[in-house]
């Protein structure tokens, strides 16, 4: 796990020490009093959001030193999260925990350090998260391997992580309630790899492994509680269920359908399996929402979207989320071919607000980037330079998202991109909702009348240039 030098954290540790020393006496008689605070280095915005099950409990404003602090007089033990948009991470509270966190927004996950009462178990979760993230990138090459070599690799990694988990469990002596999440962070990363292997192996090598897998390959599924409400918003668990449903929902006779019809049938199949397999409403609704978000933002066939939503509405009992899913579908409907692109808040390099009418010359391409994905921002600008030379009739507009205005300007000065109109979106939530943006590979193309030609293109797609002809 990333370590800070003593010099860098000295200014943070001293106030934390004073805080915890002064707060100890206040715990008496306040069984569920909890304290949460910390420091954000290089903040993107002036707030840290404290959340439970994706709902904001408190908005914590940073002071002039980029620190925040709050006291909860009655905080139920359990898993919470803190967000500094667009990033988030988990924090677990037992009763009377007092937790401080230091984070650098430019290196969010790798920079997180917890201290205070409850620090050990939270630092354990971070270590597991970072180990799993590092292992994900390394694992990609192993998906090409034979079943024997693949199993040998993941079993070896799982064995080492199990030793680490058992050692920490014995040292920290955490509660059974916390162990639900600690064990999940260990097991579901391993299970996800097993679910992904036959799918990814076939995509990457063309070899179908299904018949070569031993009869006991999926036996671990028998040990999983598919109705675990405590884990219903915990990413390792939700991601595993998504991978499992992708695996179980695969349609093998796919040559009978077009790509978009196959996507529709596969996702309806996944929802139907989830409805059959999962009985707890909270867990099932969360999973159905995950499937719906992913599908609606990947497939923009309007007829198929309607069919998908009809099934979703029959199976989901989550009224509040239904409205959110419907809102996404409505946004997609507004981006139909021939429509006007909705206005969103944009500023130019001089800091002035700009309207779409000043940007959308006949034949315009909007593409997206963020300083947090440097390889993409470089690759997409190189790609655009080539497209601009090949299609001079097009105006290319780069929209920066998820960065502060200051970081955006610093990046532009560093790269000095030429021949591209650079703008910054000052309100990510609005552009996400109005333009249905959920990934930076999205590209929006306007025709010679300034109307939508294709709002859901991928600039790195091999057929992308066909959209510009």
Coordinates of C-alpha atoms in Angstrom, one line a residue:
X1 CA 0.0 0.0 0.0
X2 CA 1.2 3.5 -0.7
X3 CA 3.1 5.1 2.2
X4 CA 3.6 8.8 2.8
X5 CA 6.8 10.1 4.1
X6 CA 6.9 11.3 7.7
X7 CA 7.4 14.9 6.6
X8 CA 4.4 14.9 4.3
X9 CA 2.0 13.6 7.0
X10 CA 3.4 15.3 10.0
X11 CA 1.0 18.2 9.7
X12 CA -1.9 15.8 9.4
X13 CA -0.9 13.4 12.3
X14 CA -0.4 16.2 14.9
X15 CA -4.0 17.6 14.7
X16 CA -5.4 14.0 14.5
X17 CA -3.5 13.1 17.7
X18 CA -4.8 16.1 19.5
X19 CA -8.3 15.4 18.2
X20 CA -8.4 11.9 19.4
X21 CA -6.8 12.7 22.7
X22 CA -9.5 15.4 23.4
X23 CA -12.4 13.3 22.2
X24 CA -11.8 10.2 24.3
X25 CA -13.7 11.5 27.3
X26 CA -16.7 12.3 25.2
X27 CA -17.3 8.7 24.3
X28 CA -18.6 8.0 27.8
X29 CA -22.3 7.7 27.8
X30 CA -22.5 8.1 24.0
X31 CA -22.5 4.5 22.8
X32 CA -22.8 5.3 19.1
X33 CA -20.9 8.7 18.8
X34 CA -18.5 8.6 15.9
X35 CA -16.1 11.1 14.4
X36 CA -15.0 11.3 10.8
X37 CA -12.6 13.8 9.3
X38 CA -9.5 14.3 7.2
X39 CA -7.6 16.2 4.6
X40 CA -7.9 16.3 0.8
X41 CA -4.7 17.2 -1.0
X42 CA -5.3 18.8 -4.5
X43 CA -9.1 18.9 -4.0
X44 CA -11.4 18.8 -7.1
X45 CA -14.2 20.6 -5.3
X46 CA -14.9 22.0 -1.8
X47 CA -16.8 19.0 -0.5
X48 CA -16.5 15.5 0.8
X49 CA -19.8 13.5 0.8
X50 CA -20.4 10.9 3.5
X51 CA -22.8 8.2 2.3
X52 CA -24.6 5.1 3.2
X53 CA -25.9 2.7 0.5
X54 CA -25.3 5.4 -2.2
X55 CA -27.4 7.9 -0.3
X56 CA -25.7 11.1 1.0
X57 CA -25.8 11.4 4.8
X58 CA -23.8 14.6 5.1
X59 CA -21.9 17.1 2.9
X60 CA -18.7 18.0 4.6
X61 CA -17.2 21.3 3.5
X62 CA -13.4 21.6 3.3
X63 CA -11.9 24.5 5.3
X64 CA -9.1 26.8 4.2
X65 CA -6.6 24.0 4.9
X66 CA -8.6 21.5 2.8
X67 CA -9.6 19.6 5.9
X68 CA -13.0 18.4 7.0
X69 CA -14.5 17.1 10.3
X70 CA -17.8 16.0 11.7
X71 CA -19.3 14.3 14.7
X72 CA -22.2 11.8 14.4
X73 CA -24.1 11.5 17.7
X74 CA -25.7 8.2 16.6
X75 CA -24.0 6.3 13.8
X76 CA -25.0 2.7 13.3
X77 CA -22.0 0.4 12.9
X78 CA -21.5 -0.7 9.3
X79 CA -20.0 0.1 5.9
X80 CA -20.2 3.6 4.6
X81 CA -18.4 5.5 1.8
X82 CA -16.9 8.9 1.3
X83 CA -16.9 10.7 -2.0
X84 CA -14.8 13.5 -3.4
X85 CA -16.2 13.6 -6.9
X86 CA -15.7 11.8 -9.1
X87 CA -13.9 9.3 -6.8
X88 CA -15.1 7.3 -3.8
X89 CA -13.9 4.7 -1.3
X90 CA -15.4 2.7 1.6
X91 CA -15.0 3.3 5.3
X92 CA -16.2 1.0 8.0
X93 CA -17.4 2.1 11.4
X94 CA -17.8 0.1 14.6
X95 CA -19.4 1.9 17.5
X96 CA -17.3 4.7 18.9
X97 CA -14.8 4.6 16.0
X98 CA -13.0 7.9 15.2
X99 CA -11.5 7.8 11.8
X100 CA -9.4 10.3 9.9
X101 CA -8.4 9.9 6.3
X102 CA -5.8 11.6 4.1
X103 CA -6.2 11.5 0.4
X104 CA -4.7 13.1 -2.7
X105 CA -7.3 13.5 -5.4
X106 CA -4.6 13.1 -8.1
X107 CA -3.8 9.6 -6.9
X108 CA -7.0 8.8 -5.1
X109 CA -7.0 5.1 -4.1
X110 CA -3.2 4.7 -3.9
X111 CA -2.9 7.8 -1.6
X112 CA -5.5 6.9 1.1
X113 CA -4.3 6.4 4.6
X114 CA -6.6 6.0 7.6
X115 CA -5.7 6.7 11.2
X116 CA -7.5 6.8 14.5
X117 CA -9.7 4.3 16.3
X118 CA -10.8 1.9 13.6
X119 CA -7.8 2.5 11.3
X120 CA -6.5 -1.0 11.1
X121 CA -9.5 -2.7 9.6
X122 CA -10.0 0.2 7.1
X123 CA -6.4 0.1 6.1
X124 CA -6.8 -3.7 5.6
X125 CA -9.7 -3.1 3.2
X126 CA -7.6 -0.6 1.3
X127 CA -4.7 -3.0 1.1
X128 CA -7.0 -5.7 -0.3
X129 CA -8.5 -3.3 -2.8
X130 CA -5.1 -2.2 -4.1
X131 CA -3.9 -5.8 -4.2
X132 CA -7.0 -6.8 -6.2
X133 CA -6.7 -3.8 -8.6
X134 CA -3.0 -4.6 -9.2
X135 CA -3.8 -8.2 -9.8
X136 CA -6.6 -7.4 -12.3
X137 CA -4.1 -5.9 -14.8
X138 CA -1.6 -8.7 -14.3
X139 CA -4.4 -11.3 -14.8
X140 CA -5.4 -10.2 -18.3
X141 CA -2.6 -12.2 -19.9
X142 CA -3.6 -15.4 -18.0
X143 CA -7.0 -15.4 -19.5
X144 CA -5.3 -16.6 -22.7
X145 CA -3.8 -19.6 -21.0
X146 CA -5.0 -23.2 -20.8
X147 CA -7.4 -24.1 -18.0
X148 CA -4.6 -25.8 -16.0
X149 CA -2.2 -22.8 -16.2
X150 CA -5.0 -20.3 -15.5
X151 CA -6.2 -22.2 -12.4
X152 CA -2.6 -22.6 -11.1
X153 CA -2.1 -18.9 -11.3
X154 CA -5.3 -17.7 -9.6
X155 CA -5.2 -20.5 -7.0
X156 CA -1.7 -19.5 -6.0
X157 CA -2.7 -15.8 -5.7
X158 CA -5.8 -16.7 -3.7
X159 CA -3.8 -18.9 -1.4
X160 CA -1.4 -16.0 -0.6
X161 CA -4.3 -13.5 -0.1
X162 CA -6.0 -16.0 2.2
X163 CA -2.8 -16.2 4.4
X164 CA -2.8 -12.3 4.5
X165 CA -6.5 -12.2 5.4
X166 CA -6.1 -14.8 8.2
X167 CA -3.0 -13.1 9.6
X168 CA -4.7 -9.7 9.7
X169 CA -7.9 -11.1 11.2
X170 CA -6.0 -12.7 14.0
X171 CA -3.9 -9.5 14.6
X172 CA -6.8 -7.0 14.5
X173 CA -9.4 -9.3 16.0
X174 CA -12.2 -7.5 14.1
X175 CA -15.9 -8.2 14.6
X176 CA -18.0 -10.7 12.8
X177 CA -20.0 -7.9 11.1
X178 CA -16.8 -6.5 9.7
X179 CA -15.6 -9.9 8.6
X180 CA -18.5 -10.1 6.2
X181 CA -16.8 -7.4 4.1
X182 CA -13.2 -8.5 4.8
X183 CA -14.0 -12.0 3.6
X184 CA -16.0 -10.6 0.6
X185 CA -13.0 -8.6 -0.5
X186 CA -11.0 -11.8 -0.5
X187 CA -13.4 -14.3 -2.1
X188 CA -15.3 -12.3 -4.7
X189 CA -12.3 -11.1 -6.6
X190 CA -11.3 -14.8 -6.9
X191 CA -14.8 -15.9 -7.9
X192 CA -15.0 -13.1 -10.5
X193 CA -11.8 -14.4 -12.2
X194 CA -13.4 -17.8 -12.5
X195 CA -16.6 -16.4 -14.0
X196 CA -14.6 -14.3 -16.4
X197 CA -12.2 -16.9 -17.6
X198 CA -14.4 -18.8 -20.2
X199 CA -15.9 -15.6 -21.5
X200 CA -12.6 -13.6 -21.9
X201 CA -10.7 -16.7 -23.1
X202 CA -13.2 -17.2 -26.0
X203 CA -13.1 -13.5 -26.9
X204 CA -9.3 -13.3 -26.9
X205 CA -8.5 -16.7 -28.4
X206 CA -11.6 -17.9 -30.2
X207 CA -11.5 -21.1 -28.1
X208 CA -14.7 -22.2 -26.3
X209 CA -13.6 -23.7 -23.0
X210 CA -17.1 -24.7 -21.6
X211 CA -16.7 -28.4 -22.4
X212 CA -13.1 -28.5 -21.0
X213 CA -14.0 -27.1 -17.6
X214 CA -14.3 -29.8 -14.9
X215 CA -17.7 -30.6 -13.6
X216 CA -16.8 -29.1 -10.2
X217 CA -15.6 -25.7 -11.7
X218 CA -18.6 -23.7 -10.5
X219 CA -19.1 -25.5 -7.1
X220 CA -18.1 -22.3 -5.3
X221 CA -21.5 -20.8 -6.4
X222 CA -23.1 -23.2 -3.9
X223 CA -21.4 -21.4 -1.0
X224 CA -22.6 -17.9 -2.0
X225 CA -25.5 -16.1 -0.3
X226 CA -27.2 -14.4 -3.2
X227 CA -29.5 -12.6 -0.8
X228 CA -26.9 -10.9 1.4
X229 CA -28.4 -7.5 2.1
X230 CA -25.3 -6.3 3.9
X231 CA -23.3 -6.7 0.7
X232 CA -25.9 -5.4 -1.7
X233 CA -24.0 -2.2 -2.3
X234 CA -20.5 -3.5 -1.8
X235 CA -18.6 -3.4 -5.2
X236 CA -16.8 -6.8 -5.0
X237 CA -20.1 -8.6 -4.4
X238 CA -22.1 -6.6 -7.0
X239 CA -19.3 -7.0 -9.6
X240 CA -19.2 -10.7 -9.0
X241 CA -22.9 -11.1 -9.4
X242 CA -22.7 -9.1 -12.6
X243 CA -19.9 -11.3 -14.0
X244 CA -21.8 -14.4 -13.0
X245 CA -25.0 -13.2 -14.7
X246 CA -22.9 -12.3 -17.8
X247 CA -21.7 -15.9 -17.8
X248 CA -25.0 -17.5 -17.1
X249 CA -26.9 -15.2 -19.4
X250 CA -24.7 -15.9 -22.5
X251 CA -26.7 -17.0 -25.5
X252 CA -24.7 -19.6 -27.5
X253 CA -26.7 -19.5 -30.7
X254 CA -25.7 -15.9 -31.2
X255 CA -25.3 -16.2 -34.9
X256 CA -29.1 -16.1 -35.3
X257 CA -29.2 -12.4 -34.2
X258 CA -27.9 -9.0 -35.0
X259 CA -25.4 -7.6 -32.5
X260 CA -28.0 -5.2 -31.0
X261 CA -30.7 -7.9 -30.8
X262 CA -28.3 -10.2 -29.1
X263 CA -27.4 -7.6 -26.6
X264 CA -31.1 -7.1 -25.9
X265 CA -31.8 -10.9 -25.5
X266 CA -28.7 -11.4 -23.4
X267 CA -29.6 -8.6 -20.9
X268 CA -33.2 -9.7 -20.6
X269 CA -31.9 -13.2 -20.0
X270 CA -29.6 -11.8 -17.2
X271 CA -32.5 -10.0 -15.6
X272 CA -34.7 -13.1 -15.7
X273 CA -32.0 -15.2 -14.1
X274 CA -31.5 -12.6 -11.4
X275 CA -35.2 -12.6 -10.7
X276 CA -35.2 -16.4 -10.4
X277 CA -32.0 -16.7 -8.4
X278 CA -32.3 -13.7 -6.0
X279 CA -35.3 -13.5 -3.7
X280 CA -34.3 -10.5 -1.5
X281 CA -35.8 -7.4 -3.0
X282 CA -33.0 -5.1 -2.0
X283 CA -30.2 -7.3 -3.5
X284 CA -32.3 -8.1 -6.6
X285 CA -33.3 -4.4 -7.3
X286 CA -29.7 -3.2 -6.9
X287 CA -28.6 -5.9 -9.4
X288 CA -31.4 -5.1 -11.9
X289 CA -30.4 -1.4 -11.7
X290 CA -26.8 -2.3 -12.4
X291 CA -27.8 -4.3 -15.5
X292 CA -30.2 -1.5 -16.6
X293 CA -27.6 1.3 -16.2
X294 CA -25.0 -0.7 -18.2
X295 CA -27.4 -1.8 -20.9
X296 CA -29.1 1.6 -21.5
X297 CA -25.8 3.4 -21.8
X298 CA -24.3 0.8 -24.1
X299 CA -27.1 0.0 -26.5
X300 CA -29.1 2.9 -28.0
X301 CA -31.5 1.0 -30.2
X302 CA -34.8 2.8 -29.3
X303 CA -37.1 -0.1 -30.1
X304 CA -34.9 -2.5 -28.1
X305 CA -34.7 0.0 -25.2
X306 CA -38.5 0.0 -24.9
X307 CA -38.5 -3.8 -24.9
X308 CA -35.8 -3.9 -22.2
X309 CA -37.6 -1.3 -20.0
X310 CA -40.8 -3.3 -20.2
X311 CA -39.1 -6.3 -18.7
X312 CA -37.2 -4.2 -16.2
X313 CA -40.4 -2.6 -14.9
X314 CA -42.0 -6.0 -14.5
X315 CA -39.2 -7.4 -12.4
X316 CA -38.0 -4.4 -10.4
X317 CA -39.9 -3.2 -7.3
X318 CA -37.6 -0.2 -6.7
X319 CA -39.8 2.7 -7.5
X320 CA -37.3 5.4 -6.8
X321 CA -34.6 3.9 -9.0
X322 CA -37.2 3.1 -11.7
X323 CA -37.6 6.9 -12.1
X324 CA -33.8 7.2 -12.4
X325 CA -33.6 4.5 -15.0
X326 CA -36.5 6.0 -16.9
X327 CA -34.7 9.4 -16.8
X328 CA -31.7 7.9 -18.4
X329 CA -33.9 6.3 -21.1
X330 CA -35.6 9.7 -21.7
X331 CA -32.1 11.3 -22.1
X332 CA -31.2 8.7 -24.7
X333 CA -34.5 9.4 -26.5
X334 CA -33.5 13.1 -26.7
X335 CA -30.3 12.1 -28.4
X336 CA -32.0 10.5 -31.3
X337 CA -30.8 11.1 -34.9
X338 CA -32.1 14.4 -36.2
X339 CA -32.6 16.0 -32.7
X340 CA -30.9 19.1 -31.4
X341 CA -28.1 18.4 -28.9
X342 CA -29.3 19.7 -25.5
X343 CA -27.4 22.6 -24.0
X344 CA -24.9 21.9 -21.2
X345 CA -22.7 24.3 -19.2
X346 CA -19.4 24.7 -21.0
X347 CA -16.6 27.3 -20.7
X348 CA -13.8 28.1 -23.2
X349 CA -10.1 28.5 -22.4
X350 CA -10.6 32.2 -21.5
X351 CA -13.1 31.2 -18.8
X352 CA -16.2 32.5 -20.6
X353 CA -19.4 30.5 -20.9
X354 CA -20.1 29.2 -24.4
X355 CA -23.3 28.0 -26.0
X356 CA -23.6 25.1 -28.4
X357 CA -24.6 27.5 -31.2
X358 CA -21.1 29.0 -31.1
X359 CA -19.5 25.5 -31.2
X360 CA -21.7 23.5 -33.5
X361 CA -20.7 24.5 -36.9
X362 CA -22.0 22.2 -39.7
X363 CA -20.3 18.8 -39.2
X364 CA -19.1 18.8 -35.6
X365 CA -17.5 16.0 -33.6
X366 CA -17.6 16.2 -29.8
X367 CA -15.1 13.9 -27.9
X368 CA -14.2 13.7 -24.2
X369 CA -11.2 13.4 -22.0
X370 CA -10.0 13.8 -18.5
X371 CA -6.6 14.5 -17.0
X372 CA -7.1 11.4 -14.8
X373 CA -6.8 9.1 -17.9
X374 CA -3.6 10.4 -19.5
X375 CA -3.1 7.6 -22.0
X376 CA -6.6 8.2 -23.3
X377 CA -6.3 12.0 -23.5
X378 CA -3.0 11.6 -25.5
X379 CA -4.4 8.8 -27.8
X380 CA -7.7 10.6 -28.5
X381 CA -6.0 13.9 -29.5
X382 CA -3.6 12.0 -31.8
X383 CA -6.5 10.2 -33.3
X384 CA -8.4 13.5 -33.8
X385 CA -5.4 15.1 -35.5
X386 CA -5.4 12.3 -38.1
X387 CA -9.2 12.5 -38.5
X388 CA -9.0 16.3 -38.9
X389 CA -6.4 15.9 -41.7
X390 CA -8.6 13.3 -43.4
X391 CA -12.0 15.1 -42.9
X392 CA -11.2 18.8 -42.9
X393 CA -14.9 19.6 -43.3
X394 CA -15.4 18.6 -39.6
X395 CA -15.0 20.8 -36.5
X396 CA -13.6 18.8 -33.6
X397 CA -14.5 19.9 -30.1
X398 CA -12.7 18.4 -27.1
X399 CA -14.8 18.4 -23.9
X400 CA -12.9 18.0 -20.6
X401 CA -14.9 16.3 -17.8
X402 CA -14.2 15.3 -14.2
X403 CA -11.3 17.7 -13.8
X404 CA -11.2 21.0 -12.0
X405 CA -10.9 24.1 -14.2
X406 CA -7.3 24.6 -12.9
X407 CA -6.2 21.1 -13.7
X408 CA -7.8 21.4 -17.2
X409 CA -5.8 24.6 -18.0
X410 CA -2.6 23.1 -16.6
X411 CA -3.0 20.1 -18.8
X412 CA -3.7 22.2 -21.9
X413 CA -0.5 24.2 -21.2
X414 CA 1.4 21.0 -20.8
X415 CA 0.3 19.5 -24.1
X416 CA -0.5 22.6 -26.2
X417 CA -3.0 20.8 -28.5
X418 CA -3.5 22.6 -31.8
X419 CA -6.4 22.7 -34.3
X420 CA -9.0 21.5 -31.7
X421 CA -11.5 23.6 -29.9
X422 CA -11.0 22.9 -26.2
X423 CA -13.9 23.4 -23.7
X424 CA -14.5 22.4 -20.1
X425 CA -17.7 21.1 -18.6
X426 CA -18.3 22.8 -15.3
X427 CA -21.1 20.5 -14.2
X428 CA -20.5 16.8 -14.8
X429 CA -23.9 15.7 -13.4
X430 CA -25.7 17.8 -16.0
X431 CA -23.7 16.6 -19.0
X432 CA -24.0 13.0 -17.7
X433 CA -27.7 13.3 -17.5
X434 CA -28.4 15.4 -20.7
X435 CA -25.8 13.7 -22.9
X436 CA -25.9 10.3 -21.2
X437 CA -22.1 10.4 -20.7
X438 CA -20.8 7.5 -18.7
X439 CA -17.4 6.8 -20.4
X440 CA -14.8 9.0 -22.1
X441 CA -14.7 6.9 -25.3
X442 CA -18.1 8.3 -26.3
X443 CA -18.2 10.6 -29.3
X444 CA -21.1 12.7 -30.5
X445 CA -21.3 13.6 -34.2
X446 CA -23.5 16.3 -35.7
X447 CA -24.4 16.5 -39.3
X448 CA -24.1 19.5 -41.8
X449 CA -27.2 21.0 -40.3
X450 CA -25.9 20.9 -36.8
X451 CA -28.4 18.0 -35.9
X452 CA -27.4 14.8 -34.2
X453 CA -26.1 12.2 -36.6
X454 CA -24.7 9.7 -34.1
X455 CA -24.7 10.5 -30.4
X456 CA -23.2 7.2 -29.4
X457 CA -20.2 6.6 -31.5
X458 CA -16.8 5.3 -30.3
X459 CA -13.9 7.2 -31.8
X460 CA -11.6 4.2 -31.5
X461 CA -14.1 1.9 -33.2
X462 CA -12.6 0.5 -36.5
X463 CA -15.8 1.6 -38.3
X464 CA -15.8 5.1 -36.8
X465 CA -14.8 6.9 -40.1
X466 CA -18.0 5.6 -41.7
X467 CA -19.9 8.1 -39.5
X468 CA -18.0 11.0 -41.0
X469 CA -18.6 10.2 -44.7

